[in-house]
Amino acid sequence: MTKNKLNIYTDFDGTITAYDTWIEIGEYFIKDKEAWAHLIKDFEELKIGARECFLGECCLIEDFNFKKFNEIIDIQKIDPKFKQFNEFCVQNNISLTILSEGMDYYLNRILKNNGIDIPYYSNRFVLHEDKKSFHLEFPYSDSDCLKCGTSKRNLLMNLTGDDEISVFIGDGFSDACVVNYADIVYAKKSLASYCWKNNITYFDFNDFGDIQKRLEKILTHKNLKHRQNAKLKRRDVFLRG
């Protein structure tokens, strides 16, 4: 089967999962809730980037316990329509990739818990030998951007061919950059507000079933085209090198 021209990229925490996994972990291991709230506020107001926020949160973690860490991960629920959506992509030969500011360890564990095997790009969780602490690495960061841990913009642009149409699905502030460069955007929560305020065309959704229905219509009518503003922004990035 010929590869579909649609390339779909989706956020993970709060988009595929019902809740933000890292927030759930922080609720247990971060005792200084006031300092944590201040960090999140700075991130939401774009005063700091995701990388700085993540590292700051890691510094606030106390009494880390790897067994409890796994227990918190294992109770995370995913969107009940996501597995069906993944099957829809497979049946239509559409590329589906996760772009996440989360940690590879819990992404992999949650996907395996739900019998899902799809590619993902995220920050790297490195557990120390004593299993009482860990640190983060950022293999997909951008040397020219200190804000993003995982540069979703770079990944979307590098993984999408010139004749392909990029679709991005997300819900939060870590998705604010990449939606400027995607041809089709599905947004909810704070990301929808960001798109509205910045005149970025987007479609609301509640779950992946909503997205599937709209994509089925697009495929039926073969109404695939680049978003002009996104195309121009992508070109500017490439020209800057």
PDB file of C-alpha atoms in Angstrom:
ATOM      1  CA  MET A   1       0.000   0.000   0.000  1.00  0.00           C
ATOM      2  CA  THR A   2       1.282   3.470  -0.916  1.00  0.00           C
ATOM      3  CA  LYS A   3       2.163   5.648   2.071  1.00  0.00           C
ATOM      4  CA  ASN A   4      -0.535   8.206   2.815  1.00  0.00           C
ATOM      5  CA  LYS A   5       0.447  11.868   2.446  1.00  0.00           C
ATOM      6  CA  LEU A   6      -0.805  12.575   5.966  1.00  0.00           C
ATOM      7  CA  ASN A   7       1.839  12.522   8.685  1.00  0.00           C
ATOM      8  CA  ILE A   8       0.227  12.673  12.126  1.00  0.00           C
ATOM      9  CA  TYR A   9       2.100  13.819  15.228  1.00  0.00           C
ATOM     10  CA  THR A  10       0.560  13.804  18.674  1.00  0.00           C
ATOM     11  CA  ASP A  11       1.444  15.008  22.135  1.00  0.00           C
ATOM     12  CA  PHE A  12       1.289  12.375  24.889  1.00  0.00           C
ATOM     13  CA  ASP A  13       0.518  13.729  28.372  1.00  0.00           C
ATOM     14  CA  GLY A  14      -3.047  15.013  28.651  1.00  0.00           C
ATOM     15  CA  THR A  15      -3.656  14.203  24.986  1.00  0.00           C
ATOM     16  CA  ILE A  16      -3.230  10.424  24.734  1.00  0.00           C
ATOM     17  CA  THR A  17      -3.322  10.012  28.519  1.00  0.00           C
ATOM     18  CA  ALA A  18      -6.260  11.274  30.549  1.00  0.00           C
ATOM     19  CA  TYR A  19      -3.946  13.231  32.836  1.00  0.00           C
ATOM     20  CA  ASP A  20      -0.419  14.579  32.678  1.00  0.00           C
ATOM     21  CA  THR A  21       1.711  11.657  33.920  1.00  0.00           C
ATOM     22  CA  TRP A  22       4.520  13.897  35.135  1.00  0.00           C
ATOM     23  CA  ILE A  23       2.079  16.031  37.139  1.00  0.00           C
ATOM     24  CA  GLU A  24       0.723  12.848  38.745  1.00  0.00           C
ATOM     25  CA  ILE A  25       4.289  11.829  39.656  1.00  0.00           C
ATOM     26  CA  GLY A  26       5.052  15.313  40.979  1.00  0.00           C
ATOM     27  CA  GLU A  27       1.941  15.328  43.153  1.00  0.00           C
ATOM     28  CA  TYR A  28       3.424  12.417  45.078  1.00  0.00           C
ATOM     29  CA  PHE A  29       7.152  13.210  45.160  1.00  0.00           C
ATOM     30  CA  ILE A  30       7.218  17.020  45.300  1.00  0.00           C
ATOM     31  CA  LYS A  31       6.569  18.247  48.822  1.00  0.00           C
ATOM     32  CA  ASP A  32       7.129  21.979  48.283  1.00  0.00           C
ATOM     33  CA  LYS A  33       3.897  22.637  46.413  1.00  0.00           C
ATOM     34  CA  GLU A  34       4.322  26.417  46.534  1.00  0.00           C
ATOM     35  CA  ALA A  35       7.682  26.311  44.737  1.00  0.00           C
ATOM     36  CA  TRP A  36       6.238  23.850  42.236  1.00  0.00           C
ATOM     37  CA  ALA A  37       3.220  26.078  41.544  1.00  0.00           C
ATOM     38  CA  HIS A  38       5.577  29.008  40.954  1.00  0.00           C
ATOM     39  CA  LEU A  39       7.565  26.990  38.412  1.00  0.00           C
ATOM     40  CA  ILE A  40       4.428  25.930  36.537  1.00  0.00           C
ATOM     41  CA  LYS A  41       3.109  29.502  36.543  1.00  0.00           C
ATOM     42  CA  ASP A  42       6.363  30.751  35.020  1.00  0.00           C
ATOM     43  CA  PHE A  43       6.134  28.035  32.357  1.00  0.00           C
ATOM     44  CA  GLU A  44       2.515  28.805  31.536  1.00  0.00           C
ATOM     45  CA  GLU A  45       3.353  32.512  31.259  1.00  0.00           C
ATOM     46  CA  LEU A  46       6.244  31.569  28.924  1.00  0.00           C
ATOM     47  CA  LYS A  47       8.809  33.096  31.314  1.00  0.00           C
ATOM     48  CA  ILE A  48      10.721  29.802  31.261  1.00  0.00           C
ATOM     49  CA  GLY A  49      10.794  26.936  28.799  1.00  0.00           C
ATOM     50  CA  ALA A  50       9.888  23.287  29.228  1.00  0.00           C
ATOM     51  CA  ARG A  51      13.503  22.233  29.810  1.00  0.00           C
ATOM     52  CA  GLU A  52      14.045  24.711  32.634  1.00  0.00           C
ATOM     53  CA  CYS A  53      10.681  23.823  34.157  1.00  0.00           C
ATOM     54  CA  PHE A  54      11.397  20.092  34.007  1.00  0.00           C
ATOM     55  CA  LEU A  55      14.845  20.425  35.569  1.00  0.00           C
ATOM     56  CA  GLY A  56      13.456  22.698  38.272  1.00  0.00           C
ATOM     57  CA  GLU A  57      10.753  20.160  39.105  1.00  0.00           C
ATOM     58  CA  CYS A  58      13.326  17.363  39.298  1.00  0.00           C
ATOM     59  CA  CYS A  59      15.230  19.399  41.872  1.00  0.00           C
ATOM     60  CA  LEU A  60      12.080  19.604  43.983  1.00  0.00           C
ATOM     61  CA  ILE A  61      11.574  15.815  44.126  1.00  0.00           C
ATOM     62  CA  GLU A  62      12.100  14.311  47.581  1.00  0.00           C
ATOM     63  CA  ASP A  63      12.346  10.698  48.780  1.00  0.00           C
ATOM     64  CA  PHE A  64      12.198   9.206  45.289  1.00  0.00           C
ATOM     65  CA  ASN A  65      11.032   5.593  45.290  1.00  0.00           C
ATOM     66  CA  PHE A  66      11.286   3.655  42.023  1.00  0.00           C
ATOM     67  CA  LYS A  67       8.615   1.111  42.979  1.00  0.00           C
ATOM     68  CA  LYS A  68       6.101   3.876  43.767  1.00  0.00           C
ATOM     69  CA  PHE A  69       7.162   5.663  40.577  1.00  0.00           C
ATOM     70  CA  ASN A  70       6.133   2.579  38.577  1.00  0.00           C
ATOM     71  CA  GLU A  71       2.891   2.212  40.511  1.00  0.00           C
ATOM     72  CA  ILE A  72       1.880   5.776  39.604  1.00  0.00           C
ATOM     73  CA  ILE A  73       2.709   5.147  35.939  1.00  0.00           C
ATOM     74  CA  ASP A  74       0.754   1.889  35.859  1.00  0.00           C
ATOM     75  CA  ILE A  75      -2.533   3.483  36.938  1.00  0.00           C
ATOM     76  CA  GLN A  76      -2.504   6.063  34.141  1.00  0.00           C
ATOM     77  CA  LYS A  77      -5.423   5.757  31.721  1.00  0.00           C
ATOM     78  CA  ILE A  78      -5.368   6.578  28.039  1.00  0.00           C
ATOM     79  CA  ASP A  79      -8.080   8.054  25.799  1.00  0.00           C
ATOM     80  CA  PRO A  80     -10.448   5.097  25.207  1.00  0.00           C
ATOM     81  CA  LYS A  81     -10.598   6.006  21.504  1.00  0.00           C
ATOM     82  CA  PHE A  82      -6.830   6.125  20.969  1.00  0.00           C
ATOM     83  CA  LYS A  83      -6.267   2.434  20.174  1.00  0.00           C
ATOM     84  CA  GLN A  84      -9.027   2.605  17.561  1.00  0.00           C
ATOM     85  CA  PHE A  85      -7.426   5.753  16.159  1.00  0.00           C
ATOM     86  CA  ASN A  86      -4.061   3.998  15.935  1.00  0.00           C
ATOM     87  CA  GLU A  87      -5.717   1.121  14.042  1.00  0.00           C
ATOM     88  CA  PHE A  88      -7.348   3.650  11.692  1.00  0.00           C
ATOM     89  CA  CYS A  89      -3.889   5.067  10.925  1.00  0.00           C
ATOM     90  CA  VAL A  90      -2.434   1.614  10.304  1.00  0.00           C
ATOM     91  CA  GLN A  91      -5.329   0.630   8.009  1.00  0.00           C
ATOM     92  CA  ASN A  92      -4.912   3.826   5.975  1.00  0.00           C
ATOM     93  CA  ASN A  93      -1.096   3.648   5.946  1.00  0.00           C
ATOM     94  CA  ILE A  94      -0.853   6.960   7.826  1.00  0.00           C
ATOM     95  CA  SER A  95       2.293   7.637   9.836  1.00  0.00           C
ATOM     96  CA  LEU A  96       1.520   8.260  13.540  1.00  0.00           C
ATOM     97  CA  THR A  97       4.286   9.513  15.831  1.00  0.00           C
ATOM     98  CA  ILE A  98       4.336  10.762  19.433  1.00  0.00           C
ATOM     99  CA  LEU A  99       6.253  13.986  20.137  1.00  0.00           C
ATOM    100  CA  SER A 100       6.478  14.487  23.881  1.00  0.00           C
ATOM    101  CA  GLU A 101       8.083  16.692  26.520  1.00  0.00           C
ATOM    102  CA  GLY A 102       7.643  13.758  28.888  1.00  0.00           C
ATOM    103  CA  MET A 103      10.036  10.936  29.764  1.00  0.00           C
ATOM    104  CA  ASP A 104      10.745   7.973  27.520  1.00  0.00           C
ATOM    105  CA  TYR A 105      10.517   5.557  30.464  1.00  0.00           C
ATOM    106  CA  TYR A 106       6.901   6.212  31.320  1.00  0.00           C
ATOM    107  CA  LEU A 107       5.825   6.666  27.692  1.00  0.00           C
ATOM    108  CA  ASN A 108       7.195   3.227  26.861  1.00  0.00           C
ATOM    109  CA  ARG A 109       5.668   1.635  29.956  1.00  0.00           C
ATOM    110  CA  ILE A 110       2.192   3.120  29.398  1.00  0.00           C
ATOM    111  CA  LEU A 111       2.184   2.180  25.719  1.00  0.00           C
ATOM    112  CA  LYS A 112       3.238  -1.398  26.545  1.00  0.00           C
ATOM    113  CA  ASN A 113       0.609  -1.612  29.301  1.00  0.00           C
ATOM    114  CA  ASN A 114      -1.994  -0.842  26.634  1.00  0.00           C
ATOM    115  CA  GLY A 115      -0.566  -3.078  23.908  1.00  0.00           C
ATOM    116  CA  ILE A 116       0.399  -0.152  21.668  1.00  0.00           C
ATOM    117  CA  ASP A 117       3.535  -0.029  19.542  1.00  0.00           C
ATOM    118  CA  ILE A 118       4.154   3.312  17.844  1.00  0.00           C
ATOM    119  CA  PRO A 119       7.294   5.456  17.532  1.00  0.00           C
ATOM    120  CA  TYR A 120       7.909   8.287  19.971  1.00  0.00           C
ATOM    121  CA  TYR A 121      10.406  11.063  20.651  1.00  0.00           C
ATOM    122  CA  SER A 122      10.802  12.413  24.170  1.00  0.00           C
ATOM    123  CA  ASN A 123      13.216  13.364  26.920  1.00  0.00           C
ATOM    124  CA  ARG A 124      15.354  10.559  28.337  1.00  0.00           C
ATOM    125  CA  PHE A 125      14.918   9.281  31.897  1.00  0.00           C
ATOM    126  CA  VAL A 126      18.167   8.000  33.416  1.00  0.00           C
ATOM    127  CA  LEU A 127      17.795   6.051  36.661  1.00  0.00           C
ATOM    128  CA  HIS A 128      20.862   6.057  38.911  1.00  0.00           C
ATOM    129  CA  GLU A 129      22.389   2.813  40.171  1.00  0.00           C
ATOM    130  CA  ASP A 130      20.965   3.186  43.660  1.00  0.00           C
ATOM    131  CA  LYS A 131      17.453   3.606  42.132  1.00  0.00           C
ATOM    132  CA  LYS A 132      16.903   6.444  44.593  1.00  0.00           C
ATOM    133  CA  SER A 133      17.449   9.259  42.129  1.00  0.00           C
ATOM    134  CA  PHE A 134      17.506  10.031  38.418  1.00  0.00           C
ATOM    135  CA  HIS A 135      18.386  12.699  35.914  1.00  0.00           C
ATOM    136  CA  LEU A 136      17.099  13.790  32.516  1.00  0.00           C
ATOM    137  CA  GLU A 137      18.781  14.021  29.143  1.00  0.00           C
ATOM    138  CA  PHE A 138      17.458  15.894  26.117  1.00  0.00           C
ATOM    139  CA  PRO A 139      18.446  14.003  22.951  1.00  0.00           C
ATOM    140  CA  TYR A 140      15.976  15.881  20.735  1.00  0.00           C
ATOM    141  CA  SER A 141      16.626  19.431  21.908  1.00  0.00           C
ATOM    142  CA  ASP A 142      17.532  22.319  19.634  1.00  0.00           C
ATOM    143  CA  SER A 143      20.902  23.981  20.297  1.00  0.00           C
ATOM    144  CA  ASP A 144      19.414  27.334  19.244  1.00  0.00           C
ATOM    145  CA  CYS A 145      16.426  27.020  21.585  1.00  0.00           C
ATOM    146  CA  LEU A 146      16.951  26.627  25.321  1.00  0.00           C
ATOM    147  CA  LYS A 147      13.224  26.412  26.016  1.00  0.00           C
ATOM    148  CA  CYS A 148      12.280  23.028  24.559  1.00  0.00           C
ATOM    149  CA  GLY A 149      13.494  19.713  25.948  1.00  0.00           C
ATOM    150  CA  THR A 150      12.162  17.950  22.876  1.00  0.00           C
ATOM    151  CA  SER A 151      11.972  20.227  19.835  1.00  0.00           C
ATOM    152  CA  LYS A 152       8.629  19.174  18.420  1.00  0.00           C
ATOM    153  CA  ARG A 153       9.006  21.761  15.675  1.00  0.00           C
ATOM    154  CA  ASN A 154      12.281  20.284  14.417  1.00  0.00           C
ATOM    155  CA  LEU A 155      10.981  16.735  14.551  1.00  0.00           C
ATOM    156  CA  LEU A 156       7.769  17.575  12.692  1.00  0.00           C
ATOM    157  CA  MET A 157       9.686  19.413   9.979  1.00  0.00           C
ATOM    158  CA  ASN A 158      12.425  16.793   9.588  1.00  0.00           C
ATOM    159  CA  LEU A 159      10.051  13.827   9.538  1.00  0.00           C
ATOM    160  CA  THR A 160       7.604  15.341   7.020  1.00  0.00           C
ATOM    161  CA  GLY A 161       8.396  15.322   3.285  1.00  0.00           C
ATOM    162  CA  ASP A 162       7.818  18.382   1.104  1.00  0.00           C
ATOM    163  CA  ASP A 163       4.798  16.772  -0.553  1.00  0.00           C
ATOM    164  CA  GLU A 164       3.326  15.485   2.730  1.00  0.00           C
ATOM    165  CA  ILE A 165       0.756  17.115   5.024  1.00  0.00           C
ATOM    166  CA  SER A 166       1.590  17.418   8.715  1.00  0.00           C
ATOM    167  CA  VAL A 167      -1.108  17.038  11.361  1.00  0.00           C
ATOM    168  CA  PHE A 168      -0.455  17.937  14.991  1.00  0.00           C
ATOM    169  CA  ILE A 169      -2.647  16.977  17.959  1.00  0.00           C
ATOM    170  CA  GLY A 170      -2.103  18.517  21.384  1.00  0.00           C
ATOM    171  CA  ASP A 171      -3.439  20.180  24.496  1.00  0.00           C
ATOM    172  CA  GLY A 172      -0.838  22.292  26.272  1.00  0.00           C
ATOM    173  CA  PHE A 173       1.908  24.882  26.416  1.00  0.00           C
ATOM    174  CA  SER A 174       4.642  22.496  25.248  1.00  0.00           C
ATOM    175  CA  ASP A 175       2.752  22.319  21.942  1.00  0.00           C
ATOM    176  CA  ALA A 176       2.576  26.082  21.394  1.00  0.00           C
ATOM    177  CA  CYS A 177       5.644  26.303  19.180  1.00  0.00           C
ATOM    178  CA  VAL A 178       5.024  23.349  16.873  1.00  0.00           C
ATOM    179  CA  VAL A 179       1.446  24.293  15.925  1.00  0.00           C
ATOM    180  CA  ASN A 180       2.821  27.311  14.063  1.00  0.00           C
ATOM    181  CA  TYR A 181       4.474  24.901  11.619  1.00  0.00           C
ATOM    182  CA  ALA A 182       1.806  22.199  11.224  1.00  0.00           C
ATOM    183  CA  ASP A 183      -0.613  22.141   8.279  1.00  0.00           C
ATOM    184  CA  ILE A 184      -3.575  20.794  10.269  1.00  0.00           C
ATOM    185  CA  VAL A 185      -3.971  21.350  14.019  1.00  0.00           C
ATOM    186  CA  TYR A 186      -6.273  19.634  16.514  1.00  0.00           C
ATOM    187  CA  ALA A 187      -6.227  21.407  19.860  1.00  0.00           C
ATOM    188  CA  LYS A 188      -7.957  21.435  23.233  1.00  0.00           C
ATOM    189  CA  LYS A 189      -7.508  23.074  26.635  1.00  0.00           C
ATOM    190  CA  SER A 190      -4.782  25.746  26.791  1.00  0.00           C
ATOM    191  CA  LEU A 191      -3.482  24.926  23.307  1.00  0.00           C
ATOM    192  CA  ALA A 192      -6.854  25.774  21.792  1.00  0.00           C
ATOM    193  CA  SER A 193      -6.733  29.126  23.597  1.00  0.00           C
ATOM    194  CA  TYR A 194      -3.215  29.754  22.289  1.00  0.00           C
ATOM    195  CA  CYS A 195      -4.279  28.962  18.710  1.00  0.00           C
ATOM    196  CA  TRP A 196      -7.304  31.237  18.970  1.00  0.00           C
ATOM    197  CA  LYS A 197      -5.266  34.146  20.368  1.00  0.00           C
ATOM    198  CA  ASN A 198      -2.581  33.745  17.691  1.00  0.00           C
ATOM    199  CA  ASN A 199      -4.918  33.272  14.712  1.00  0.00           C
ATOM    200  CA  ILE A 200      -3.803  29.696  14.057  1.00  0.00           C
ATOM    201  CA  THR A 201      -6.525  27.668  12.353  1.00  0.00           C
ATOM    202  CA  TYR A 202      -7.387  24.631  14.483  1.00  0.00           C
ATOM    203  CA  PHE A 203     -10.118  22.092  15.159  1.00  0.00           C
ATOM    204  CA  ASP A 204     -11.473  21.399  18.629  1.00  0.00           C
ATOM    205  CA  PHE A 205     -11.636  17.817  19.863  1.00  0.00           C
ATOM    206  CA  ASN A 206     -12.677  15.948  22.967  1.00  0.00           C
ATOM    207  CA  ASP A 207     -11.152  12.585  22.121  1.00  0.00           C
ATOM    208  CA  PHE A 208      -9.428  10.768  19.276  1.00  0.00           C
ATOM    209  CA  GLY A 209     -12.774   9.606  17.975  1.00  0.00           C
ATOM    210  CA  ASP A 210     -13.559  13.224  17.025  1.00  0.00           C
ATOM    211  CA  ILE A 211     -10.265  13.494  15.159  1.00  0.00           C
ATOM    212  CA  GLN A 212     -10.801  10.216  13.329  1.00  0.00           C
ATOM    213  CA  LYS A 213     -14.222  11.303  12.066  1.00  0.00           C
ATOM    214  CA  ARG A 214     -12.849  14.552  10.671  1.00  0.00           C
ATOM    215  CA  LEU A 215      -9.853  12.841   9.073  1.00  0.00           C
ATOM    216  CA  GLU A 216     -12.140  10.269   7.452  1.00  0.00           C
ATOM    217  CA  LYS A 217     -13.994  13.136   5.767  1.00  0.00           C
ATOM    218  CA  ILE A 218     -10.731  14.726   4.641  1.00  0.00           C
ATOM    219  CA  LEU A 219      -9.538  11.440   3.140  1.00  0.00           C
ATOM    220  CA  THR A 220     -12.907  10.806   1.440  1.00  0.00           C
ATOM    221  CA  HIS A 221     -12.913  14.214  -0.230  1.00  0.00           C
ATOM    222  CA  LYS A 222      -9.133  14.110  -0.795  1.00  0.00           C
ATOM    223  CA  ASN A 223      -9.005  17.644   0.600  1.00  0.00           C
ATOM    224  CA  LEU A 224      -5.323  17.699   1.502  1.00  0.00           C
ATOM    225  CA  LYS A 225      -3.330  20.889   1.244  1.00  0.00           C
ATOM    226  CA  HIS A 226      -0.604  22.787   3.059  1.00  0.00           C
ATOM    227  CA  ARG A 227      -1.539  25.634   5.398  1.00  0.00           C
ATOM    228  CA  GLN A 228       0.087  28.629   3.746  1.00  0.00           C
ATOM    229  CA  ASN A 229       1.271  30.375   6.938  1.00  0.00           C
ATOM    230  CA  ALA A 230       2.790  27.132   8.232  1.00  0.00           C
ATOM    231  CA  LYS A 231       4.497  26.502   4.884  1.00  0.00           C
ATOM    232  CA  LEU A 232       6.056  29.974   4.957  1.00  0.00           C
ATOM    233  CA  LYS A 233       7.264  29.521   8.543  1.00  0.00           C
ATOM    234  CA  ARG A 234       8.829  26.167   7.660  1.00  0.00           C
ATOM    235  CA  ARG A 235      10.576  27.739   4.689  1.00  0.00           C
ATOM    236  CA  ASP A 236      11.950  30.554   6.888  1.00  0.00           C
ATOM    237  CA  VAL A 237      13.442  28.010   9.301  1.00  0.00           C
ATOM    238  CA  PHE A 238      15.140  26.093   6.500  1.00  0.00           C
ATOM    239  CA  LEU A 239      16.484  29.286   4.962  1.00  0.00           C
ATOM    240  CA  ARG A 240      17.973  30.343   8.301  1.00  0.00           C
ATOM    241  CA  GLY A 241      19.706  26.963   8.443  1.00  0.00           C
TER     242      GLY A 241
END
